[in-house]
Short mmCIF file of C-alpha atoms and ligand atoms in Angstrom, two decimals:
data_model
loop_
_atom_site.label_atom_id
_atom_site.label_comp_id
_atom_site.label_asym_id
_atom_site.label_seq_id
_atom_site.Cartn_x
_atom_site.Cartn_y
_atom_site.Cartn_z
CA MET L 1 80.75 94.22 76.54
CA LYS L 2 82.69 92.51 73.73
CA LEU L 3 86.39 92.34 74.56
CA ARG L 4 89.09 92.85 71.95
CA SER L 5 91.22 89.82 71.38
CA PRO L 6 94.65 90.82 70.02
CA SER L 7 96.56 88.12 68.17
CA THR L 8 99.84 89.75 67.11
CA ILE L 9 101.00 92.57 69.34
CA LEU L 10 103.82 94.94 68.46
CA VAL L 11 105.26 96.07 71.80
CA THR L 12 107.61 99.03 71.51
CA GLY L 13 110.18 99.54 74.27
CA GLY L 14 109.62 95.99 75.53
CA SER L 15 113.17 95.72 76.88
CA GLY L 16 112.71 98.61 79.32
CA PHE L 17 111.24 98.59 82.80
CA ILE L 18 107.47 98.60 82.21
CA GLY L 19 107.59 97.02 78.74
CA ALA L 20 109.60 94.01 79.95
CA ASN L 21 107.21 93.53 82.85
CA PHE L 22 104.31 93.77 80.36
CA ILE L 23 105.75 91.06 78.11
CA ARG L 24 106.41 88.88 81.15
CA TYR L 25 102.80 89.52 82.22
CA LEU L 26 101.44 88.44 78.82
CA LEU L 27 103.70 85.50 78.08
CA GLY L 28 104.17 84.34 81.65
CA GLU L 29 107.33 83.07 83.29
CA THR L 30 107.22 79.89 81.21
CA GLY L 31 105.95 81.33 77.96
CA GLN L 32 102.59 79.59 78.42
CA GLN L 33 99.25 81.22 77.70
CA GLU L 34 98.49 83.81 80.39
CA HIS L 35 95.65 86.22 80.94
CA GLY L 36 93.69 84.93 77.97
CA PHE L 37 96.38 85.92 75.46
CA ALA L 38 97.39 83.11 73.13
CA GLY L 39 99.07 85.18 70.43
CA ARG L 40 102.47 86.46 69.42
CA VAL L 41 104.52 89.40 70.73
CA ILE L 42 107.00 91.35 68.64
CA ASN L 43 109.25 93.48 70.80
CA LEU L 44 110.77 96.44 68.94
CA ASP L 45 113.43 98.13 71.06
CA ALA L 46 116.44 100.30 70.25
CA LEU L 47 118.25 99.10 73.41
CA THR L 48 119.19 102.54 74.63
CA TYR L 49 120.92 102.75 78.03
CA ALA L 50 117.49 101.91 79.55
CA GLY L 51 116.75 98.82 77.46
CA ASN L 52 118.27 95.52 78.42
CA PRO L 53 117.63 92.24 76.56
CA GLU L 54 118.61 90.43 79.77
CA ASN L 55 115.24 91.50 81.17
CA LEU L 56 113.58 88.98 78.85
CA ARG L 57 116.27 86.36 78.25
CA ASP L 58 114.21 83.54 79.84
CA ILE L 59 111.11 84.55 77.86
CA ALA L 60 113.16 84.62 74.64
CA GLU L 61 114.34 81.10 75.44
CA SER L 62 111.00 79.62 76.50
CA ALA L 63 108.32 81.33 74.44
CA GLY L 64 109.40 79.96 71.05
CA ASP L 65 107.35 81.37 68.15
CA ARG L 66 105.29 83.48 70.48
CA TYR L 67 108.12 85.99 70.96
CA ARG L 68 110.31 87.86 68.47
CA PHE L 69 112.83 90.53 69.37
CA VAL L 70 113.64 93.21 66.80
CA HIS L 71 116.53 95.54 67.52
CA GLY L 72 115.52 98.83 65.96
CA ASP L 73 114.38 102.40 66.39
CA ILE L 74 110.77 103.55 66.34
CA THR L 75 111.83 106.59 64.30
CA ASP L 76 112.94 104.25 61.46
CA ALA L 77 109.94 104.43 59.07
CA ALA L 78 111.37 101.85 56.64
CA LEU L 79 111.85 99.32 59.42
CA LEU L 80 108.32 99.92 60.70
CA GLU L 81 106.86 99.42 57.22
CA LYS L 82 108.83 96.19 56.84
CA LEU L 83 107.61 94.93 60.22
CA PHE L 84 103.97 95.68 59.43
CA SER L 85 104.32 93.84 56.10
CA GLU L 86 106.15 90.81 57.57
CA GLU L 87 103.93 90.32 60.59
CA ALA L 88 100.13 90.27 60.91
CA ILE L 89 100.24 93.01 63.56
CA ASP L 90 96.72 93.85 64.76
CA THR L 91 97.70 95.70 67.94
CA VAL L 92 100.40 98.14 68.92
CA VAL L 93 101.20 98.89 72.55
CA HIS L 94 103.60 101.78 72.64
CA PHE L 95 105.90 101.94 75.66
CA ALA L 96 109.13 103.09 73.94
CA ALA L 97 110.22 106.47 75.22
CA GLU L 98 112.94 108.46 76.82
CA SER L 99 111.52 108.42 80.32
CA HIS L 100 113.69 110.22 82.86
CA VAL L 101 112.88 113.84 83.79
CA ASP L 102 116.44 114.68 84.94
CA ARG L 103 117.90 113.47 81.63
CA SER L 104 115.31 115.54 79.76
CA ILE L 105 116.57 118.65 81.55
CA HIS L 106 120.18 118.00 80.52
CA GLY L 107 119.47 116.66 77.01
CA PRO L 108 115.97 117.34 75.67
CA GLN L 109 116.75 116.47 72.03
CA ALA L 110 116.48 112.69 72.47
CA PHE L 111 113.08 113.20 74.12
CA VAL L 112 111.72 115.09 71.13
CA ASN L 113 113.22 112.54 68.72
CA THR L 114 111.87 109.42 70.36
CA ASN L 115 108.75 110.60 72.16
CA VAL L 116 107.44 112.96 69.47
CA MET L 117 109.01 111.87 66.17
CA GLY L 118 109.05 108.20 67.12
CA THR L 119 105.37 108.22 68.07
CA PHE L 120 104.61 110.04 64.83
CA ALA L 121 106.50 107.41 62.77
CA LEU L 122 104.66 104.61 64.54
CA LEU L 123 101.26 106.24 64.00
CA GLU L 124 102.07 106.70 60.31
CA ALA L 125 103.10 103.07 59.96
CA ALA L 126 99.90 101.89 61.66
CA ARG L 127 97.74 104.22 59.56
CA LYS L 128 99.32 102.99 56.31
CA ALA L 129 99.00 99.34 57.31
CA TRP L 130 95.51 99.46 58.77
CA ILE L 131 93.56 102.11 56.84
CA ASP L 132 93.02 101.77 53.09
CA ALA L 133 92.79 104.54 50.48
CA ASN L 134 89.01 104.82 51.02
CA GLY L 135 89.52 105.39 54.71
CA THR L 136 88.26 101.92 55.65
CA VAL L 137 89.85 100.69 58.85
CA ARG L 138 90.81 97.03 59.19
CA ASP L 139 88.67 95.14 61.73
CA GLY L 140 90.03 94.44 65.17
CA VAL L 141 93.05 96.73 65.17
CA LEU L 142 94.15 98.95 68.05
CA PHE L 143 96.95 101.42 68.82
CA HIS L 144 97.38 101.67 72.59
CA HIS L 145 99.53 104.55 73.79
CA VAL L 146 101.18 104.38 77.22
CA SER L 147 101.54 107.79 78.80
CA THR L 148 102.10 109.51 82.10
CA ASP L 149 100.23 111.66 84.61
CA GLU L 150 103.04 114.23 84.24
CA VAL L 151 101.30 115.67 81.16
CA PHE L 152 98.78 117.28 83.54
CA GLY L 153 101.40 119.40 85.29
CA SER L 154 101.69 119.93 89.02
CA LEU L 155 99.04 119.93 91.76
CA GLY L 156 98.92 121.97 94.96
CA ALA L 157 97.99 120.41 98.29
CA THR L 158 94.57 119.30 97.08
CA GLY L 159 92.86 117.97 93.94
CA TYR L 160 93.39 115.09 91.54
CA PHE L 161 94.12 114.65 87.84
CA THR L 162 91.12 113.31 85.96
CA GLU L 163 90.86 112.37 82.28
CA THR L 164 89.58 115.88 81.53
CA THR L 165 92.22 117.86 83.40
CA PRO L 166 93.80 120.28 80.90
CA TYR L 167 97.33 119.42 79.82
CA ASP L 168 100.02 121.60 81.43
CA PRO L 169 103.39 119.83 81.01
CA ARG L 170 106.36 121.53 82.64
CA SER L 171 109.48 119.47 81.83
CA PRO L 172 110.90 118.54 78.42
CA TYR L 173 109.95 114.92 79.28
CA SER L 174 106.32 115.68 80.07
CA ALA L 175 106.05 118.14 77.16
CA SER L 176 107.27 115.47 74.74
CA LYS L 177 104.84 112.92 76.20
CA ALA L 178 102.01 115.47 75.99
CA SER L 179 102.87 116.03 72.31
CA SER L 180 102.74 112.30 71.69
CA ASP L 181 99.33 112.06 73.39
CA HIS L 182 98.02 114.87 71.18
CA LEU L 183 99.32 113.15 68.05
CA VAL L 184 97.68 109.86 69.04
CA ARG L 185 94.32 111.56 69.59
CA ALA L 186 94.71 113.53 66.35
CA TYR L 187 95.19 110.28 64.39
CA HIS L 188 91.95 109.02 65.87
CA HIS L 189 89.95 112.16 65.11
CA THR L 190 91.47 112.80 61.69
CA TYR L 191 91.99 109.35 60.21
CA GLY L 192 89.76 107.18 62.40
CA LEU L 193 92.73 105.20 63.75
CA PRO L 194 91.39 103.07 66.63
CA ILE L 195 93.30 104.17 69.69
CA THR L 196 93.18 103.91 73.46
CA LEU L 197 95.39 105.85 75.82
CA THR L 198 96.43 105.50 79.46
CA ASN L 199 98.07 108.07 81.74
CA CYS L 200 99.69 106.43 84.75
CA SER L 201 101.33 107.64 87.94
CA ASN L 202 104.85 106.66 89.15
CA ASN L 203 105.63 102.96 88.81
CA TYR L 204 107.99 100.87 90.92
CA GLY L 205 109.09 97.24 90.87
CA PRO L 206 111.70 94.91 89.33
CA TYR L 207 113.82 95.90 86.31
CA GLN L 208 113.54 99.68 86.84
CA PHE L 209 116.74 101.37 85.71
CA PRO L 210 118.69 102.63 88.74
CA GLU L 211 118.29 106.32 87.99
CA LYS L 212 114.71 106.64 89.26
CA LEU L 213 113.99 107.39 92.92
CA ILE L 214 113.24 103.95 94.38
CA PRO L 215 116.11 101.89 92.89
CA VAL L 216 118.59 104.76 93.41
CA MET L 217 117.71 104.86 97.09
CA ILE L 218 117.70 101.07 97.62
CA LEU L 219 121.14 100.69 96.06
CA ASN L 220 122.67 103.71 97.78
CA ILE L 221 121.39 102.52 101.16
CA LYS L 222 122.94 99.11 100.48
CA ASP L 223 126.25 100.70 99.48
CA GLY L 224 126.25 103.21 102.38
CA LYS L 225 126.23 106.15 99.94
CA PRO L 226 124.44 109.50 100.42
CA LEU L 227 120.73 109.46 99.55
CA PRO L 228 120.14 112.58 97.42
CA VAL L 229 116.71 114.02 98.27
CA TYR L 230 115.87 116.95 96.01
CA GLY L 231 114.77 120.26 97.58
CA ASP L 232 112.82 119.93 100.83
CA GLY L 233 111.78 116.32 100.11
CA LYS L 234 108.12 117.25 100.37
CA ASN L 235 107.22 116.65 96.72
CA ILE L 236 104.48 114.07 96.45
CA ARG L 237 104.15 111.16 94.04
CA ASP L 238 101.40 108.52 93.71
CA TRP L 239 103.10 105.09 93.52
CA LEU L 240 101.80 101.99 91.74
CA TYR L 241 103.35 98.53 91.47
CA VAL L 242 104.35 97.87 87.85
CA GLU L 243 102.23 94.73 87.49
CA ASP L 244 99.11 96.63 88.55
CA HIS L 245 99.93 99.19 85.84
CA ASN L 246 100.35 96.48 83.22
CA ARG L 247 97.12 94.74 84.21
CA ALA L 248 95.39 98.11 83.74
CA VAL L 249 96.99 98.55 80.30
CA TRP L 250 95.84 95.06 79.29
CA THR L 251 92.35 95.75 80.68
CA VAL L 252 92.07 98.94 78.61
CA MET L 253 93.48 97.22 75.50
CA GLN L 254 90.79 94.58 75.82
CA GLY L 255 87.78 96.57 76.97
CA GLY L 256 88.49 100.30 76.78
CA ASP L 257 86.32 102.48 74.55
CA THR L 258 88.04 103.36 71.29
CA GLY L 259 89.28 106.95 71.21
CA GLU L 260 89.21 107.24 75.01
CA SER L 261 91.82 107.70 77.68
CA TYR L 262 91.95 106.25 81.18
CA ASN L 263 93.92 107.42 84.20
CA ILE L 264 95.79 104.78 86.20
CA GLY L 265 97.04 105.41 89.72
CA GLY L 266 97.87 103.87 93.05
CA ASP L 267 95.62 105.93 95.35
CA ASN L 268 98.91 105.96 97.22
CA GLU L 269 100.49 109.39 97.77
CA TRP L 270 103.82 109.73 99.53
CA GLU L 271 106.14 112.61 100.27
CA ASN L 272 109.58 111.70 98.90
CA ILE L 273 111.25 112.08 102.28
CA THR L 274 108.83 109.70 104.02
CA LEU L 275 109.26 107.17 101.25
CA VAL L 276 113.06 107.38 101.49
CA GLU L 277 112.89 106.93 105.28
CA THR L 278 110.68 103.88 104.81
CA LEU L 279 113.17 102.42 102.32
CA CYS L 280 115.97 103.03 104.86
CA ASP L 281 114.04 100.95 107.38
CA ILE L 282 113.22 98.12 104.97
CA VAL L 283 116.75 97.82 103.56
CA ALA L 284 118.20 97.98 107.09
CA GLU L 285 115.91 95.13 108.15
CA GLU L 286 116.76 93.04 105.09
CA LEU L 287 120.50 93.55 105.60
CA ASP L 288 120.43 93.38 109.37
CA ARG L 289 121.65 96.95 109.86
CA ASP L 290 120.70 99.73 112.23
CA PRO L 291 117.86 101.80 110.65
CA ALA L 292 119.04 104.93 112.49
CA GLU L 293 122.39 104.59 110.68
CA THR L 294 120.81 104.11 107.24
CA ARG L 295 118.64 107.21 107.79
CA LYS L 296 121.79 109.24 108.48
CA LEU L 297 122.64 108.79 104.76
CA ILE L 298 119.75 111.11 103.78
CA THR L 299 121.24 114.23 102.16
CA PHE L 300 119.12 117.15 100.98
CA VAL L 301 120.50 118.39 97.64
CA LYS L 302 119.73 121.24 95.23
CA ASP L 303 116.21 120.98 93.84
CA ARG L 304 115.42 119.75 90.31
CA PRO L 305 114.65 122.80 88.10
CA GLY L 306 110.88 123.17 87.62
CA HIS L 307 110.28 120.27 90.05
CA ASP L 308 106.57 119.35 89.98
CA ARG L 309 105.21 119.52 93.52
CA ARG L 310 102.49 116.92 93.60
CA TYR L 311 100.95 114.30 91.31
CA ALA L 312 97.75 112.53 92.31
CA ILE L 313 95.52 110.51 90.05
CA ASP L 314 91.78 109.98 90.13
CA CYS L 315 91.43 106.54 88.53
CA SER L 316 87.73 106.08 89.29
CA ARG L 317 86.85 105.86 85.59
CA LEU L 318 89.02 102.77 85.12
CA LYS L 319 87.66 101.25 88.32
CA ASN L 320 84.00 101.97 87.63
CA GLU L 321 83.87 101.26 83.92
CA LEU L 322 86.39 98.43 83.51
CA GLY L 323 86.49 96.90 86.98
CA TRP L 324 90.24 97.33 87.51
CA SER L 325 91.73 97.94 90.94
CA GLN L 326 95.16 97.91 92.55
CA THR L 327 96.14 94.57 94.09
CA VAL L 328 99.63 95.16 95.51
CA ASP L 329 99.76 96.81 98.90
CA PHE L 330 102.58 99.41 99.08
CA ALA L 331 104.38 97.89 102.07
CA GLN L 332 104.43 94.48 100.38
CA GLY L 333 105.35 95.92 96.98
CA LEU L 334 108.25 97.89 98.43
CA ARG L 335 109.52 94.86 100.35
CA LYS L 336 109.32 92.72 97.19
CA THR L 337 111.15 95.40 95.20
CA VAL L 338 113.90 95.82 97.80
CA LYS L 339 114.43 92.05 97.88
CA TRP L 340 114.50 91.87 94.07
CA TYR L 341 117.26 94.48 93.82
CA LEU L 342 119.31 92.94 96.63
CA GLU L 343 119.03 89.54 94.94
CA HIS L 344 119.84 90.83 91.45
CA MET L 345 123.13 92.65 91.95
CA GLU L 346 124.55 91.08 88.80
CA TRP L 347 121.74 92.75 86.81
CA VAL L 348 122.37 96.03 88.63
CA ASP L 349 126.12 95.91 87.94
CA GLY L 350 125.44 95.04 84.30
CA VAL L 351 123.09 97.95 83.65
CA ARG L 352 125.19 100.40 85.64
CA THR L 353 128.47 99.61 83.93
CA GLY L 354 126.92 98.83 80.55
CA ALA L 355 128.70 95.45 80.69
CA TYR L 356 125.84 93.72 78.84
CA ARG L 357 126.37 96.19 75.95
CA GLU L 358 129.17 94.04 74.53
CA TRP L 359 126.77 91.14 74.40
CA VAL L 360 124.15 93.36 72.74
CA GLU L 361 126.64 94.46 70.05
CA LYS L 362 127.56 90.85 69.32
CA ASN L 363 124.02 89.50 69.23
CA TYR L 364 121.91 92.32 67.99
CA THR L 365 123.78 94.19 65.29
CA ALA L 366 121.32 93.04 62.66
CA ARG L 367 117.60 93.64 62.63
P1 NAD R 401 112.37 102.90 80.33
O1 NAD R 401 113.21 104.12 80.12
O2 NAD R 401 112.72 101.95 81.42
O3 NAD R 401 112.32 102.04 78.98
C1 NAD R 401 112.15 102.62 77.72
C2 NAD R 401 112.44 101.56 76.67
O4 NAD R 401 112.24 102.18 75.37
C3 NAD R 401 113.88 101.03 76.69
O5 NAD R 401 113.88 99.63 76.52
C4 NAD R 401 114.53 101.72 75.51
O6 NAD R 401 115.60 100.97 74.94
C5 NAD R 401 113.36 101.87 74.55
N1 NAD R 401 113.54 102.97 73.60
C6 NAD R 401 113.90 104.25 73.87
N2 NAD R 401 113.99 104.96 72.73
C7 NAD R 401 113.65 104.11 71.73
C8 NAD R 401 113.53 104.28 70.32
N3 NAD R 401 113.80 105.44 69.72
N4 NAD R 401 113.14 103.20 69.57
C9 NAD R 401 112.87 102.01 70.18
N5 NAD R 401 112.99 101.80 71.50
C10 NAD R 401 113.37 102.84 72.27
O7 NAD R 401 110.90 103.46 80.50
P2 NAD R 401 109.69 102.89 81.37
O8 NAD R 401 109.80 103.44 82.74
O9 NAD R 401 109.59 101.43 81.15
O10 NAD R 401 108.46 103.62 80.67
C11 NAD R 401 107.76 103.01 79.59
C12 NAD R 401 106.63 103.93 79.16
O11 NAD R 401 105.74 104.18 80.24
C13 NAD R 401 107.11 105.31 78.70
O12 NAD R 401 106.35 105.68 77.57
C14 NAD R 401 106.82 106.22 79.88
O13 NAD R 401 106.58 107.54 79.46
C15 NAD R 401 105.57 105.57 80.44
N6 NAD R 401 105.35 105.77 81.89
C16 NAD R 401 106.34 105.48 82.78
C17 NAD R 401 106.09 105.64 84.14
C18 NAD R 401 107.16 105.28 85.16
O14 NAD R 401 106.94 105.50 86.36
N7 NAD R 401 108.29 104.71 84.78
C19 NAD R 401 104.85 106.08 84.59
C20 NAD R 401 103.86 106.37 83.64
C21 NAD R 401 104.12 106.20 82.28
P1 TYD R 402 111.67 110.05 89.57
O1 TYD R 402 111.80 108.63 90.02
O2 TYD R 402 112.75 110.64 88.73
O3 TYD R 402 110.25 110.18 88.84
P2 TYD R 402 109.44 111.51 88.35
O4 TYD R 402 110.33 112.67 88.39
O5 TYD R 402 109.08 111.12 86.96
O6 TYD R 402 108.27 111.60 89.26
O7 TYD R 402 111.52 110.96 90.84
C1 TYD R 402 110.49 110.77 91.79
C2 TYD R 402 110.57 111.88 92.81
O8 TYD R 402 111.78 111.74 93.55
C3 TYD R 402 110.63 113.27 92.19
O9 TYD R 402 109.92 114.18 93.04
C4 TYD R 402 112.12 113.61 92.20
C5 TYD R 402 112.62 112.89 93.45
N1 TYD R 402 114.01 112.38 93.40
C6 TYD R 402 114.90 112.69 94.44
O10 TYD R 402 114.55 113.41 95.40
N2 TYD R 402 116.16 112.18 94.38
C7 TYD R 402 116.59 111.39 93.36
O11 TYD R 402 117.77 110.95 93.34
C8 TYD R 402 115.66 111.08 92.30
C9 TYD R 402 116.10 110.21 91.14
C10 TYD R 402 114.38 111.59 92.37
#
């Protein structure tokens, strides 16, 4: 199989949780060539509450010409056109999104704007740059769309999502991601835009904004605050360490069949309550506290409206066809993540209070 070899990658949402980890994965801690990628990364990010340039400060300082940060919005068609004309972009990897289900329940508009309209604007920009008036597609280009298993809806006690499971999104977040997936596929079928798509289960690891389950729980345990478990705590998620996700994205970008989608998962299902109890034990151990006391912080609260019961991914296609597999064991990944948060309280305080915003305003007012 001939692998694709991207040279200039436009990463959208590269200052968020998974995007920042992806750029770190590609450019490496020292900005040296990693994973066979010797090219240039352009990170386009609007720096919403979830995007933090601090996540990549060392990369920005060490990677030289191989990294450019552009402060801007993916819905800005003029900016996208300018970027495609300034840079020899041959690959897009599209992470930028509004990503939190609870926020989508309280304020769905931003989800439609960014996830639907933003993806549309990006697809249009790529189509205009890469496909000429005769419909001829430039060689070697690829639009990779990063999506979620939540587009498939909710499972009962048994079964798995496969690549052919019908879409059945149930929150404004998953509905907006499902719309974006449909648009990406439509651009492939209608215009011949070379695309690949991945749908991944719940990620965890460093740099995740402290509104998602795992960082919320770690930090509340540390601070002795109540641990809000929604409903009966028996909802099930399939957890994957963020670097395993990013290695899968890179694997698909290099070797995935054009026009195809691949499911990515952890083969690692946990009831929320068991996961929270495990975190209580790990944080207690790390901070030399009594685990029985940390567990007493668990507080069952009103359920999330429309709360999906169970997600579980069948990722055998990715394993069998592209040779990917998970490498980070859950116990080790959780321990690493707990330690990272406990050792990065300055980062946590910065993103929680928005303190770094002042620095963003000063440094990133211009494109
Ligand atoms: P995140 O919320 O941590 O980061 C999103 C990033 O996108 C931020 O840096 C933000 O500033 C940027 N952004 C938002 N709106 C923008 C806009 N209009 N223009 C430019 N930039 C904008 O999200 P994440 O958890 O890193 O998720 C990244 C992608 O992966 C999303 O597409 C999400 O749907 C998908 N995904 C996430 C998970 C997960 O568990 N977190 C699982 C599967 C798929
Ligand atoms: P979350 O991290 O928001 O991811 P998603 O909803 O995209 O799967 O939530 C993971 C699970 O944890 C989900 O079932 C909701 C639950 N949850 C809580 O019980 N308490 C919390 O404070 C949060 C943020 C989530």
